[in-house]
PDB file of C-alpha atoms in Angstrom:
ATOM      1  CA  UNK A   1     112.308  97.916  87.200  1.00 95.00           C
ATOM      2  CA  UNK A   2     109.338  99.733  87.958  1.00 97.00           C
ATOM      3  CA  UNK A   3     109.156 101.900  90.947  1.00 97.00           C
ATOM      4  CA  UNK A   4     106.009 103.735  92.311  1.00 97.00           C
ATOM      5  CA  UNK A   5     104.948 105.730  94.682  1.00 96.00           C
ATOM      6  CA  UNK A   6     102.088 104.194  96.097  1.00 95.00           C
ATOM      7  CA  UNK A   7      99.907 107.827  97.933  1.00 94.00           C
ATOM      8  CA  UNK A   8      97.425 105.483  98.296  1.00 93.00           C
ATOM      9  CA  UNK A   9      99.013 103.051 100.832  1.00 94.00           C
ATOM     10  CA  UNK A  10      99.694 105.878 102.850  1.00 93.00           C
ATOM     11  CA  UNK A  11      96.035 106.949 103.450  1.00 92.00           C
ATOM     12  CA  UNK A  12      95.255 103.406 104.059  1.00 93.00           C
ATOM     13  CA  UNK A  13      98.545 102.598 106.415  1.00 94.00           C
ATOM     14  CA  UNK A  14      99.627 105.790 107.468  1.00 93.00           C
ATOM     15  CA  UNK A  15     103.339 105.173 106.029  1.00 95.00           C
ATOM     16  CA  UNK A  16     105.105 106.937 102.511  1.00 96.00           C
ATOM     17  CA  UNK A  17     105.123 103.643 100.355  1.00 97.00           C
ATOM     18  CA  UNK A  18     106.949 101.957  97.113  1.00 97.00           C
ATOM     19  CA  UNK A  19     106.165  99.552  95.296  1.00 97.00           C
ATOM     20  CA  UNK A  20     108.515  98.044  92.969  1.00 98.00           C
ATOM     21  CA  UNK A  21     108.370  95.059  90.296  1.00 98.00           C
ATOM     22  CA  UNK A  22     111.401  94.113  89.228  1.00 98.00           C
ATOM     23  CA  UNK A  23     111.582  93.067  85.070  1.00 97.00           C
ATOM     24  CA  UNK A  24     113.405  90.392  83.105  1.00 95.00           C
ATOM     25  CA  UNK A  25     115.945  93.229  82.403  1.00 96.00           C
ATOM     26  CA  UNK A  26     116.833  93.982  85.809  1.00 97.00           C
ATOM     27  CA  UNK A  27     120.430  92.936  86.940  1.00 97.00           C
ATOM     28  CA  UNK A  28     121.577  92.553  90.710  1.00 97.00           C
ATOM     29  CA  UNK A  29     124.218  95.703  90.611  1.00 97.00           C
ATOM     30  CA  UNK A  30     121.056  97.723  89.264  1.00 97.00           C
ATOM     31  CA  UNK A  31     118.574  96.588  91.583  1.00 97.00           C
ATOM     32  CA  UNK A  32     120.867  97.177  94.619  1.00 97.00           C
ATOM     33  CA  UNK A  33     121.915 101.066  92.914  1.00 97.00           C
ATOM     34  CA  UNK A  34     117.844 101.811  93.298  1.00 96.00           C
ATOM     35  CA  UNK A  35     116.861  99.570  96.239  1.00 97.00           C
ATOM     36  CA  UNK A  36     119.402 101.849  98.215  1.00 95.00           C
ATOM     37  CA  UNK A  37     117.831 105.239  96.876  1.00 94.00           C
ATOM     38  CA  UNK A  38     114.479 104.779  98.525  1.00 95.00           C
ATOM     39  CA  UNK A  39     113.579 106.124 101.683  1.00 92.00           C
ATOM     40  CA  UNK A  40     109.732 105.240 101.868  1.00 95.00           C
ATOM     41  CA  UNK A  41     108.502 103.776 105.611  1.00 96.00           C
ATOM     42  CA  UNK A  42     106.860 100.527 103.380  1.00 97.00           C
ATOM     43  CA  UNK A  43     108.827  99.167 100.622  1.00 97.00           C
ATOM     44  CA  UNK A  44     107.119  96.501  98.699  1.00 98.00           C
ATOM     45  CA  UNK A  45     109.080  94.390  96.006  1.00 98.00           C
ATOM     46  CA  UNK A  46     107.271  92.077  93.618  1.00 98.00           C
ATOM     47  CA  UNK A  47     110.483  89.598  91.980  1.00 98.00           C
ATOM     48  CA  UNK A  48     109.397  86.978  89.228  1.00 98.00           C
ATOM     49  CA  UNK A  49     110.209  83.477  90.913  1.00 97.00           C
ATOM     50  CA  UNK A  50     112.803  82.205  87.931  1.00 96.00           C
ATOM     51  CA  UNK A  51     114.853  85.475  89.353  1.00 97.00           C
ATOM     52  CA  UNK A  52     116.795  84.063  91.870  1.00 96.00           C
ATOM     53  CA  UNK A  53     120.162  86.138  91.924  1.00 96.00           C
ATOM     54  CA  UNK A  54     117.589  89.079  92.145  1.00 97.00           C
ATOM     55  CA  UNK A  55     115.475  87.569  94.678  1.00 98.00           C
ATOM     56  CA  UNK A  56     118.910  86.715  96.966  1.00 97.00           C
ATOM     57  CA  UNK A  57     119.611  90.504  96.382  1.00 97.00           C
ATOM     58  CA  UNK A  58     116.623  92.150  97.023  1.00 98.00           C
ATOM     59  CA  UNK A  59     117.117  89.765 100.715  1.00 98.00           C
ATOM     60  CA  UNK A  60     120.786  90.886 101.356  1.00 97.00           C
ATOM     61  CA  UNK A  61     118.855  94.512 101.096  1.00 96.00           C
ATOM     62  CA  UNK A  62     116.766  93.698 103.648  1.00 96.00           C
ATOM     63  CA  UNK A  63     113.888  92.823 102.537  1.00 97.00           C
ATOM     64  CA  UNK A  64     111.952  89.702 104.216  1.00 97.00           C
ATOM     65  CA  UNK A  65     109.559  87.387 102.128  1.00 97.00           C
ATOM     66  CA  UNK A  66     106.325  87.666 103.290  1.00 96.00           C
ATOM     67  CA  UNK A  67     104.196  85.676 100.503  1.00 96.00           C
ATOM     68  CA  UNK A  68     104.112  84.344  96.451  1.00 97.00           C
ATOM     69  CA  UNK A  69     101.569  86.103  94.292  1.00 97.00           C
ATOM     70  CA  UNK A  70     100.086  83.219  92.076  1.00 98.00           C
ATOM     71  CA  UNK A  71      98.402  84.420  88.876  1.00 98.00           C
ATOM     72  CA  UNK A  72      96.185  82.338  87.255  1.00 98.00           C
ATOM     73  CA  UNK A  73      93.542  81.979  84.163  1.00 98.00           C
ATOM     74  CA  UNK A  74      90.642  80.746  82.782  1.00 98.00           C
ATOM     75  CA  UNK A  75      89.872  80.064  79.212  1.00 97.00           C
ATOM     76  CA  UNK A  76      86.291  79.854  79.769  1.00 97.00           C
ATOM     77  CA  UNK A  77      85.963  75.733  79.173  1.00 95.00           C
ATOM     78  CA  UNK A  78      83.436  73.822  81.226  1.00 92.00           C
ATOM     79  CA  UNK A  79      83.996  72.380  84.566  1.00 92.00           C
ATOM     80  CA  UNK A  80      83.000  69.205  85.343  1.00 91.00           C
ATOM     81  CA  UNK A  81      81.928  69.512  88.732  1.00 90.00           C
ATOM     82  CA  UNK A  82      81.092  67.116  91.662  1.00 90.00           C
ATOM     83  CA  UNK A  83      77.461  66.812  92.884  1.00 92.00           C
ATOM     84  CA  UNK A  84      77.863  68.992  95.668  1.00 90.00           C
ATOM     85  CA  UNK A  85      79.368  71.520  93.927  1.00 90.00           C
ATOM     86  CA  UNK A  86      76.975  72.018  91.225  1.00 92.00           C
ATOM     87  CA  UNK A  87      74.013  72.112  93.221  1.00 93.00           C
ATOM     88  CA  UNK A  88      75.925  74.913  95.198  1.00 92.00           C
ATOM     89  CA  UNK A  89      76.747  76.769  91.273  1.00 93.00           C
ATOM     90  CA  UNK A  90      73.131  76.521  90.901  1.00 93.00           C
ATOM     91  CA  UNK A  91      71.529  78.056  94.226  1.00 94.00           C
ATOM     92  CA  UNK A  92      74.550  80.833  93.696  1.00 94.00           C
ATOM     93  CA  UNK A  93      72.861  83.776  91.979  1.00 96.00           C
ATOM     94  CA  UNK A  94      74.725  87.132  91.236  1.00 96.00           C
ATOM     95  CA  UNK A  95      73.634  90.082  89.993  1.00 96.00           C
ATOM     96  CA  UNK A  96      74.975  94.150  89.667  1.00 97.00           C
ATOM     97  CA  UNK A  97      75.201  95.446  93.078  1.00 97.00           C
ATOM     98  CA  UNK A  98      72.995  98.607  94.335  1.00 97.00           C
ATOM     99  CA  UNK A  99      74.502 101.454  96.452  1.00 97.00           C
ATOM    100  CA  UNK A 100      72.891  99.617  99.200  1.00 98.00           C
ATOM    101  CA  UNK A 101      74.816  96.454  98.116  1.00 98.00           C
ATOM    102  CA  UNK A 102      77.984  98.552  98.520  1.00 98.00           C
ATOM    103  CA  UNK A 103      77.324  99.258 101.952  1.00 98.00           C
ATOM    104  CA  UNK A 104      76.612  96.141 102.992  1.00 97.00           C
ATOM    105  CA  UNK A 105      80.006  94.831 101.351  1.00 97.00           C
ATOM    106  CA  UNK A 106      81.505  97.816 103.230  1.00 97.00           C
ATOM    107  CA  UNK A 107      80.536  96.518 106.655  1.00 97.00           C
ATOM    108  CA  UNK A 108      81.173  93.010 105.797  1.00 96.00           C
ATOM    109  CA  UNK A 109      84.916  93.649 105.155  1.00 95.00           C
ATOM    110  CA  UNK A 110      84.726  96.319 107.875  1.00 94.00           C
ATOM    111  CA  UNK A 111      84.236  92.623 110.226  1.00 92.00           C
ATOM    112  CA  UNK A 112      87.123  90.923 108.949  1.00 88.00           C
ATOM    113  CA  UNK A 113      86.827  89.428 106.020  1.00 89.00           C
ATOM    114  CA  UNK A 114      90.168  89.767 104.582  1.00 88.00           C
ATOM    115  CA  UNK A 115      92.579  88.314 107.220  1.00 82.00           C
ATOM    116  CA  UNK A 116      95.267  85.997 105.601  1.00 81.00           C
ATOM    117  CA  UNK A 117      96.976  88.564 103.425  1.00 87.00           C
ATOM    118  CA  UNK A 118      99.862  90.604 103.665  1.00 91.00           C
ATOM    119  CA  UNK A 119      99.020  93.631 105.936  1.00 93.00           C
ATOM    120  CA  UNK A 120      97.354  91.022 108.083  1.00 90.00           C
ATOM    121  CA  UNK A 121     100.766  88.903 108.332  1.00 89.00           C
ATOM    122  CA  UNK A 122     102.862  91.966 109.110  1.00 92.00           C
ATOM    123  CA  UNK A 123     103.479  92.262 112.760  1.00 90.00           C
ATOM    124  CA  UNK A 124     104.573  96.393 112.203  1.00 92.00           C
ATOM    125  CA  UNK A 125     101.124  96.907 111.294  1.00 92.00           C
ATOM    126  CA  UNK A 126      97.563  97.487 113.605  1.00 89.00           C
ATOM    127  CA  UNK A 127      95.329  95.012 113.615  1.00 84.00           C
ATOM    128  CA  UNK A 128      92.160  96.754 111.753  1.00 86.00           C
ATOM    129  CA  UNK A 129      94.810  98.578 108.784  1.00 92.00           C
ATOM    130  CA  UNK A 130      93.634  95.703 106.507  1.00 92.00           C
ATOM    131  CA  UNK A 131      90.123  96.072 106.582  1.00 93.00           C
ATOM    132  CA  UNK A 132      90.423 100.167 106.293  1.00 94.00           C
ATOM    133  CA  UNK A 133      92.852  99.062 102.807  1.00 95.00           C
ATOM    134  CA  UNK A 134      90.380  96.820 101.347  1.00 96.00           C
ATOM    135  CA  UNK A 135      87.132  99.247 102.080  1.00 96.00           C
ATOM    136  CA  UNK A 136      88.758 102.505 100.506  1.00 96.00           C
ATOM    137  CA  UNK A 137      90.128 100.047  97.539  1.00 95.00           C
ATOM    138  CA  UNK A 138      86.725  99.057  97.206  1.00 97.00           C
ATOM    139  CA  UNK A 139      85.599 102.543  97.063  1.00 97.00           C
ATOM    140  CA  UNK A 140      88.669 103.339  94.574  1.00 96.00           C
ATOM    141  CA  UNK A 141      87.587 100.781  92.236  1.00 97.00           C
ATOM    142  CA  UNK A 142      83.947 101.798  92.736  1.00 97.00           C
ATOM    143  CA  UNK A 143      84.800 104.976  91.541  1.00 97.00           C
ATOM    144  CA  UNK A 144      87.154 104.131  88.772  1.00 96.00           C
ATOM    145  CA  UNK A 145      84.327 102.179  87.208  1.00 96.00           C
ATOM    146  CA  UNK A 146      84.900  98.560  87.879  1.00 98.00           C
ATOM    147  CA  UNK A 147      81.897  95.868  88.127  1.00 98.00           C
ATOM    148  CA  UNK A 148      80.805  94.898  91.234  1.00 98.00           C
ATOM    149  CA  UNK A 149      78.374  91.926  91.757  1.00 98.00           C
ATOM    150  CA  UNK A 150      76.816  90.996  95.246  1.00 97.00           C
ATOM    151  CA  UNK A 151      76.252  87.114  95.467  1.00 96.00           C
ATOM    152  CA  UNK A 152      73.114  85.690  96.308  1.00 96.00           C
ATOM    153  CA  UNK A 153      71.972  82.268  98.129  1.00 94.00           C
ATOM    154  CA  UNK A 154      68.520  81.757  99.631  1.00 91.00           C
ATOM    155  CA  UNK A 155      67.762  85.361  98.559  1.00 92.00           C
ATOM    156  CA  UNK A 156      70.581  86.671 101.247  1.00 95.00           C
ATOM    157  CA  UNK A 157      73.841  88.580 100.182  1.00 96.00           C
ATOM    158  CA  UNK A 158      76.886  85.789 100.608  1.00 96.00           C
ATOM    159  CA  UNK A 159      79.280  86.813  99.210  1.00 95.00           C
ATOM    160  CA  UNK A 160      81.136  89.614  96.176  1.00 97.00           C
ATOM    161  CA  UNK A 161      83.265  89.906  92.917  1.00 97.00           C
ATOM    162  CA  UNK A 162      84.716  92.933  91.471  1.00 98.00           C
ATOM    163  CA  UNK A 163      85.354  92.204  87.385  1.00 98.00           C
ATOM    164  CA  UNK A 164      87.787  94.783  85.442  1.00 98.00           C
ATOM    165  CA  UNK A 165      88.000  94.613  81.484  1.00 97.00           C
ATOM    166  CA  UNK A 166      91.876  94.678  80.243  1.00 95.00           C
ATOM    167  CA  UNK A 167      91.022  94.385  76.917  1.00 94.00           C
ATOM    168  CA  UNK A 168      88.408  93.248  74.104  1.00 90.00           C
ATOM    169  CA  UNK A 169      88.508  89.382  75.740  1.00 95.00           C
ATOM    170  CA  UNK A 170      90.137  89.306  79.260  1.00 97.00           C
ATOM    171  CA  UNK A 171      88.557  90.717  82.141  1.00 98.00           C
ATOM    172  CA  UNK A 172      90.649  90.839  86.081  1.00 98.00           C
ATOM    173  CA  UNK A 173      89.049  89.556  88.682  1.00 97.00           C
ATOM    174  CA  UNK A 174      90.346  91.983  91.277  1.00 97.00           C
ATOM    175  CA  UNK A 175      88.562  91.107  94.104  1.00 96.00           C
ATOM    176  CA  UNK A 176      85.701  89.041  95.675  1.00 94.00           C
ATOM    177  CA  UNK A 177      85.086  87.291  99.080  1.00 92.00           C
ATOM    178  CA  UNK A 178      81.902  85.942 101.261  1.00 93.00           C
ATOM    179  CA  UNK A 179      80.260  86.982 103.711  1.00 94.00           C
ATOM    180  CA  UNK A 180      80.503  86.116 106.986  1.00 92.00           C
ATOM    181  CA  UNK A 181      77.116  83.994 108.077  1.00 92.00           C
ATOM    182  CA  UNK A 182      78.034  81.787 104.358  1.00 89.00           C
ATOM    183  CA  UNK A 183      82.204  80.906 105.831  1.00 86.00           C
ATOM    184  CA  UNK A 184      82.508  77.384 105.693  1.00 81.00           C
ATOM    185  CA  UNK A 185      79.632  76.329 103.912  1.00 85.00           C
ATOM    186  CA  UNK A 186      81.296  75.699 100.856  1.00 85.00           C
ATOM    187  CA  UNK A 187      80.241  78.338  99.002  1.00 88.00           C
ATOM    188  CA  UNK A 188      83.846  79.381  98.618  1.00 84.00           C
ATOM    189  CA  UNK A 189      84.346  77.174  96.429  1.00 88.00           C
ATOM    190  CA  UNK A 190      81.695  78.073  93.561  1.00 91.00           C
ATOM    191  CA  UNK A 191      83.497  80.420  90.745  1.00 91.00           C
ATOM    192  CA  UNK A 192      81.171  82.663  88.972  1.00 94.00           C
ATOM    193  CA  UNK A 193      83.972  85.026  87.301  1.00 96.00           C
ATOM    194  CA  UNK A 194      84.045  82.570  84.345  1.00 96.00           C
ATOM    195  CA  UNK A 195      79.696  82.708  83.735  1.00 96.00           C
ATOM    196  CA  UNK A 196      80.277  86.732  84.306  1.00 97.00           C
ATOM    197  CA  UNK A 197      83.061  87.287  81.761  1.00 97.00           C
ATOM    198  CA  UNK A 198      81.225  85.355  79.093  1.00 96.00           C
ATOM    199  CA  UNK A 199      78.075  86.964  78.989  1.00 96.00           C
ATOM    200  CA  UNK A 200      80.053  90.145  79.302  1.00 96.00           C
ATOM    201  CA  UNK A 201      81.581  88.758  76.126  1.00 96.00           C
ATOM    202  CA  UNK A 202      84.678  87.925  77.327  1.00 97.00           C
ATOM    203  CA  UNK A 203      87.040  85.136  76.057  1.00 97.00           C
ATOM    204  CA  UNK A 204      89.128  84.867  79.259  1.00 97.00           C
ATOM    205  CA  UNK A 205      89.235  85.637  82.736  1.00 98.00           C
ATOM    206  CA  UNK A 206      92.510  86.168  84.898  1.00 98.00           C
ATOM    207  CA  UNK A 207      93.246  86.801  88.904  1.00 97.00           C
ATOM    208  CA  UNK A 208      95.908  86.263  91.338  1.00 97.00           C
ATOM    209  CA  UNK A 209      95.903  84.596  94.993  1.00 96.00           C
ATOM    210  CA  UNK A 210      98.154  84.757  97.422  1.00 95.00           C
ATOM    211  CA  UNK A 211     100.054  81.683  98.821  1.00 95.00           C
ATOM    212  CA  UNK A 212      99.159  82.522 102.176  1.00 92.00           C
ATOM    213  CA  UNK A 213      95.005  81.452 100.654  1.00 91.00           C
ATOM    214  CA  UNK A 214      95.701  77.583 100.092  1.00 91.00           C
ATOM    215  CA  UNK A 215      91.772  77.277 100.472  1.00 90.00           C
ATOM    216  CA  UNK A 216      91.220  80.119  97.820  1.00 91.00           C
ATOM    217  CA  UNK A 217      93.908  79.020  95.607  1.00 94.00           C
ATOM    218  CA  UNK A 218      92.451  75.374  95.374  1.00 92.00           C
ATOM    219  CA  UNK A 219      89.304  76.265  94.860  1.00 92.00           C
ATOM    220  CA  UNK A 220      90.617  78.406  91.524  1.00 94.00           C
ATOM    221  CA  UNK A 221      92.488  74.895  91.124  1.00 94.00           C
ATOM    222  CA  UNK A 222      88.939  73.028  91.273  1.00 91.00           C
ATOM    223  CA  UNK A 223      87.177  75.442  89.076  1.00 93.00           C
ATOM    224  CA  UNK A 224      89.779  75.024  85.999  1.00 94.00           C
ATOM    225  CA  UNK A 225      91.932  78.111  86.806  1.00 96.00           C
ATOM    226  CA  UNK A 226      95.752  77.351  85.542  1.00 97.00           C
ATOM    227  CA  UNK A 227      99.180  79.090  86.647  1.00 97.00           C
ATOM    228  CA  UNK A 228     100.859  81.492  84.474  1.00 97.00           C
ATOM    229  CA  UNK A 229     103.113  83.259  86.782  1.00 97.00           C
ATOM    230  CA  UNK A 230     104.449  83.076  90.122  1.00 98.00           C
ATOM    231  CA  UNK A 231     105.823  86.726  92.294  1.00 98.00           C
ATOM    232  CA  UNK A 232     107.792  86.671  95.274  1.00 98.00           C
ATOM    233  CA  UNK A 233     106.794  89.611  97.342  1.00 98.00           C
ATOM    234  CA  UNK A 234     108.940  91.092  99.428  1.00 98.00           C
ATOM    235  CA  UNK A 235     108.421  93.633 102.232  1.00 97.00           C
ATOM    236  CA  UNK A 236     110.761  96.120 104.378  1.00 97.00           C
ATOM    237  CA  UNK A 237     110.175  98.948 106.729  1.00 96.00           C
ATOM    238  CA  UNK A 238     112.308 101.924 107.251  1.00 91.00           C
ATOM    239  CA  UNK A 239     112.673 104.136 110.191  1.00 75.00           C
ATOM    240  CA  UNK A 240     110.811 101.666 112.594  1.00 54.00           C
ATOM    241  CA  UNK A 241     108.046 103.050 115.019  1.00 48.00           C
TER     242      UNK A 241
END
């Protein structure tokens, strides 16, 4: 099991928070013994989905499911794609975003842009919270060094992606999104993770989508993206306002 104490969270929420991913190794008695030593306001528990004595524990603890974490990845293999599609791939344009990029991206998701995810789906929580999380993780992985690229179509910023390199040939994609004026145009469904990651000289790309993002999670489907691993996340709060 690994247990940490997520300072972050509590800037962005404004509650002490844990996270904890429970591991192959875990058993039931143990994960009861440490689930019953915390005392943060936010718990979060991430349980592998072949776990199910652990998941019916971690529930008999309190915690209630709020979504599956689906990771996926991309070998880097052509797509066939539909007409449609490809003439959207083609007008799509990225390129390494400016400071004034950032702000732009800053106000975007300051609108909204991230509403389907777990702080969003959580009752306990003000409307707003998830926008504040996603602009200061922004700015965290700004600092930390990650690769941003703004999307362009028509010459207008649509949309974003945020690349991290794990090794010598995967990169994360940790984030990305459009922007509002481009929703439901279908530009959603154009990848370019897979283009960036092999000119960075990448051999494979990897991400993760949440089950409450059916559109987002078929359009990785559509673009060649494959499973790997499925997390049920779990949530509890302590000491309710």
């Amino acid at each position: 099991m690994k247990i940490i104490n997520a300072v972050w969270e509590e800037r962005n929420l404004g509650v002490t928070t844990t996270e904890i991913t429970i591991e192959k190794k875990d058993t039931p008695e143990y994960v009861s013994e440490k689930l019953a030593d915390i005392d943060s306001e936010y718990c979060v528990v991430r349980v592998p989905s072949d776990m199910v004595k652990i998941l019916k524990t971690v529930q008999q603890n309190g915690y209630e499911y709020i979504e599956d974490m689906i990771h996926v990845e991309h070998d880097l293999h052509e797509v066939e794609m539909n007409r449609i599609l490809k003439r959207l791939y083609d007008r799509l344009l990225y390129r390494e975003m400016t400071d004034a990029d950032f702000e732009e991206l800053q106000a975007e998701i300051k609108k909204g842009m991230f509403d389907n995810d777990r702080i969003s789906n959580d009752s306990f929580f003000e409307k707003g919270l998830s926008s504040k999380r996603y602009m200061n993780w922004t700015k965290d992985l700004k600092a930390k060094g990650a690769l941003f690229y703004v999307m362009t179509y028509n010459n207008e910023s649509a949309g974003f992606i945020v690349l991290e390199k794990k090794d010598d040939k995967t990169y994360y994609s940790v984030l990305g999104g459009g922007y509002e004026k481009y929703r439901g145009t279908g530009l959603g469904s154009v990848q370019k993770e897979q283009e960036i990651t092999r000119k960075l000289g990448g051999k494979k790309v990897i991400t993760s989508v949440s089950s409450n993002n059916a559109n987002q999670l078929r359009a990785l489907i559509m673009n060649g993206y494959t499973p790997y691993a499925i997390e049920h996340i779990l949530v509890k709060h302590q000491n309710k306002r």
